[in-house]
């Protein structure tokens, strides 16, 4: 008798339960997902990405209720979750004593990062699976994050059981990562939620010293990251022969790419990683990028661009 094919979300949940790796769409960027409770499955993430084991993963769940079974939420953490979940915010909180997320996913720390994503297909997967899904961005460590299913396939080929196609990621930047300890909130990573939006809810945020490369408060904040193969030159207004220009706003009519011809930062964020990848695919002498204002989402865009351009490590 022929079996009825599973719905995509159910297939993904079944693959996760088997301990396989799955490419998953989220509103920020695509994730490389595995069952966060199975160390063998989580180990496959580190191996596939070439990710250092000291860099912990974000566990994704369907709801705040599911998150509270894993992490300890102070009133401030709960307030932030209510304000921004589902959405592009990861909260780093103390682990519950009986936290089901394996030590490997937390890199041995006594805190863990939790996120409730809003992408409807990802929500379906999380509800069908019923357990936390560890998922870093689905790129080889140090490369630009993927914002389409094709990016994920290009990066990992047939190493994945399946890649669920949920269309281009609407936000295009990874989640903002905020550590909450009691009534203190520290911004560990800028992301697809602006500092202003966060501070409107929680007041002034503390900022982690990510420049302390030896032991940054968020182990993922090593400088070189998001980097294409080609060198990247920032704040440029024109390209030399052999270089590829990524413009922003008006005045870049001859440029190969423009993050947002109308100068909108949300559009620029959504286009950023895809354009870095597309520019890189042309094997240029350099990718040159127009100035982008550092206000609102521009702050996180500037952070990603600075890391893409860094050649120091
Ligand atoms: O939007 C996103 O956050 C995407 C999608 C797939 O959800 N995921 C993502 O994961 O960007 P990843 O692994 O690329 O980045 C996770 C960041 C890293 O900088 C990591 O060091 C930090 O979160 N992190 C995770 N757990 C932590 C912890 N317990 N304490 C401090 N930082 C933590
Ligand atoms: Mg990443």
Short mmCIF file of N, CA, C and O and ligand atoms in Angstrom, two decimals, residues 26 28-31 49 51 55-58 60 90 92 109 111-113 115 135-137 173-175 177 188-189 217-221, ligand 1:
data_model
loop_
_atom_site.label_atom_id
_atom_site.label_comp_id
_atom_site.label_asym_id
_atom_site.label_seq_id
_atom_site.Cartn_x
_atom_site.Cartn_y
_atom_site.Cartn_z
N UNK A 26 13.37 30.83 8.89
CA UNK A 26 12.83 31.69 9.95
C UNK A 26 12.73 33.10 9.36
O UNK A 26 13.23 33.36 8.27
N UNK A 28 14.24 35.68 10.36
CA UNK A 28 15.52 36.39 10.39
C UNK A 28 16.42 35.87 9.27
O UNK A 28 16.69 36.57 8.29
N UNK A 29 16.92 34.65 9.45
CA UNK A 29 17.73 33.97 8.43
C UNK A 29 17.37 32.49 8.52
O UNK A 29 16.70 32.07 9.45
N UNK A 30 17.84 31.69 7.55
CA UNK A 30 17.58 30.25 7.62
C UNK A 30 18.46 29.62 8.70
O UNK A 30 19.62 30.03 8.90
N UNK A 31 17.91 28.60 9.38
CA UNK A 31 18.64 27.91 10.43
C UNK A 31 19.02 26.50 10.01
O UNK A 31 18.39 25.90 9.13
N UNK A 49 29.01 22.91 10.21
CA UNK A 49 29.34 24.34 10.09
C UNK A 49 30.82 24.62 10.28
O UNK A 49 31.28 25.71 9.95
N UNK A 51 31.97 24.82 13.25
CA UNK A 51 31.77 25.82 14.31
C UNK A 51 32.56 25.41 15.56
O UNK A 51 32.50 24.25 15.98
N UNK A 55 31.14 27.89 21.10
CA UNK A 55 30.11 28.84 20.68
C UNK A 55 28.72 28.21 20.78
O UNK A 55 28.35 27.39 19.95
N UNK A 56 27.93 28.59 21.81
CA UNK A 56 26.65 27.94 22.05
C UNK A 56 25.59 28.27 20.99
O UNK A 56 25.70 29.27 20.29
N UNK A 57 24.56 27.44 20.94
CA UNK A 57 23.50 27.56 19.92
C UNK A 57 22.23 28.15 20.54
O UNK A 57 22.04 28.05 21.75
N UNK A 58 21.38 28.69 19.69
CA UNK A 58 20.07 29.16 20.13
C UNK A 58 19.08 28.00 20.04
O UNK A 58 19.04 27.29 19.03
N UNK A 60 15.24 26.92 19.69
CA UNK A 60 13.99 27.51 19.21
C UNK A 60 12.80 26.70 19.72
O UNK A 60 12.83 25.46 19.65
N UNK A 90 16.49 36.85 20.67
CA UNK A 90 16.90 35.69 21.46
C UNK A 90 17.23 36.16 22.86
O UNK A 90 17.92 37.16 23.03
N UNK A 92 18.96 35.26 26.46
CA UNK A 92 19.88 34.38 27.18
C UNK A 92 19.51 34.44 28.66
O UNK A 92 19.56 35.51 29.27
N UNK A 109 27.70 26.10 29.17
CA UNK A 109 27.37 27.26 30.01
C UNK A 109 26.16 26.95 30.88
O UNK A 109 25.37 26.04 30.57
N UNK A 111 23.83 29.09 31.19
CA UNK A 111 22.75 29.89 30.60
C UNK A 111 22.40 29.27 29.24
O UNK A 111 23.17 28.46 28.71
N UNK A 112 21.24 29.65 28.70
CA UNK A 112 20.96 29.23 27.32
C UNK A 112 20.19 30.31 26.59
O UNK A 112 19.50 31.13 27.21
N UNK A 113 20.37 30.32 25.25
CA UNK A 113 19.68 31.29 24.41
C UNK A 113 18.40 30.64 23.88
O UNK A 113 18.43 29.51 23.39
N UNK A 115 14.63 31.31 21.63
CA UNK A 115 13.92 32.20 20.70
C UNK A 115 12.64 31.53 20.24
O UNK A 115 12.64 30.32 19.96
N UNK A 135 19.36 25.70 16.48
CA UNK A 135 19.57 26.13 15.09
C UNK A 135 20.41 27.39 15.02
O UNK A 135 19.94 28.48 15.33
N UNK A 136 21.65 27.26 14.60
CA UNK A 136 22.44 28.44 14.23
C UNK A 136 22.07 28.82 12.81
O UNK A 136 21.33 28.09 12.13
N UNK A 137 22.57 29.93 12.34
CA UNK A 137 22.36 30.29 10.94
C UNK A 137 22.98 29.19 10.06
O UNK A 137 24.03 28.64 10.39
N UNK A 173 18.35 39.83 8.84
CA UNK A 173 19.44 39.90 9.82
C UNK A 173 19.10 38.93 10.95
O UNK A 173 17.92 38.75 11.26
N UNK A 174 20.14 38.36 11.60
CA UNK A 174 19.89 37.45 12.70
C UNK A 174 19.19 38.18 13.85
O UNK A 174 19.21 39.41 13.93
N UNK A 175 18.67 37.39 14.78
CA UNK A 175 17.98 37.98 15.93
C UNK A 175 18.93 38.82 16.77
O UNK A 175 20.14 38.57 16.80
N UNK A 177 20.44 39.48 20.30
CA UNK A 177 20.63 38.58 21.44
C UNK A 177 20.77 39.43 22.70
O UNK A 177 21.66 40.30 22.77
N UNK A 188 23.86 41.58 23.71
CA UNK A 188 25.05 40.83 23.32
C UNK A 188 25.28 40.90 21.82
O UNK A 188 26.41 40.80 21.36
N UNK A 189 24.21 40.99 21.04
CA UNK A 189 24.35 41.07 19.58
C UNK A 189 23.24 41.94 19.03
O UNK A 189 22.07 41.71 19.32
N UNK A 217 31.39 38.28 25.95
CA UNK A 217 30.23 37.84 26.70
C UNK A 217 29.35 36.94 25.85
O UNK A 217 28.70 36.04 26.34
N UNK A 218 29.31 37.17 24.53
CA UNK A 218 28.62 36.25 23.63
C UNK A 218 29.70 35.61 22.77
O UNK A 218 30.33 36.28 21.96
N UNK A 219 29.93 34.31 22.97
CA UNK A 219 31.09 33.69 22.32
C UNK A 219 31.08 33.80 20.80
O UNK A 219 32.11 33.66 20.16
N UNK A 220 29.90 34.09 20.22
CA UNK A 220 29.84 34.18 18.77
C UNK A 220 30.32 35.50 18.21
O UNK A 220 30.40 35.69 17.00
N UNK A 221 30.66 36.45 19.09
CA UNK A 221 30.97 37.79 18.60
C UNK A 221 32.44 37.97 18.22
O UNK A 221 33.01 39.04 18.40
O1 LIG B 1 18.19 34.84 13.96
C1 LIG B 1 18.91 34.03 14.53
O2 LIG B 1 19.29 34.21 15.71
C2 LIG B 1 19.34 32.78 13.75
C3 LIG B 1 18.06 31.98 13.43
C4 LIG B 1 18.36 30.67 12.77
O3 LIG B 1 17.30 31.81 14.58
N1 LIG B 1 20.26 32.02 14.51
C5 LIG B 1 21.53 32.45 14.75
O4 LIG B 1 22.31 31.58 15.49
O5 LIG B 1 21.96 33.50 14.32
P1 LIG B 1 23.87 31.69 15.59
O6 LIG B 1 24.30 30.42 16.23
O7 LIG B 1 24.45 32.03 14.29
O8 LIG B 1 24.10 32.84 16.64
C6 LIG B 1 23.80 32.66 18.02
C7 LIG B 1 24.49 33.70 18.85
C8 LIG B 1 25.98 33.47 18.89
O9 LIG B 1 26.63 34.74 18.85
C9 LIG B 1 26.18 32.80 20.25
O10 LIG B 1 27.47 33.00 20.78
C10 LIG B 1 25.11 33.47 21.09
O11 LIG B 1 24.01 33.61 20.20
N2 LIG B 1 24.70 32.65 22.24
C11 LIG B 1 24.04 31.48 22.24
N3 LIG B 1 23.90 31.00 23.50
C12 LIG B 1 24.49 31.91 24.33
C13 LIG B 1 24.70 31.99 25.73
N4 LIG B 1 24.26 31.04 26.56
N5 LIG B 1 25.35 33.07 26.22
C14 LIG B 1 25.79 34.05 25.38
N6 LIG B 1 25.64 34.03 24.05
C15 LIG B 1 25.00 32.97 23.51
#
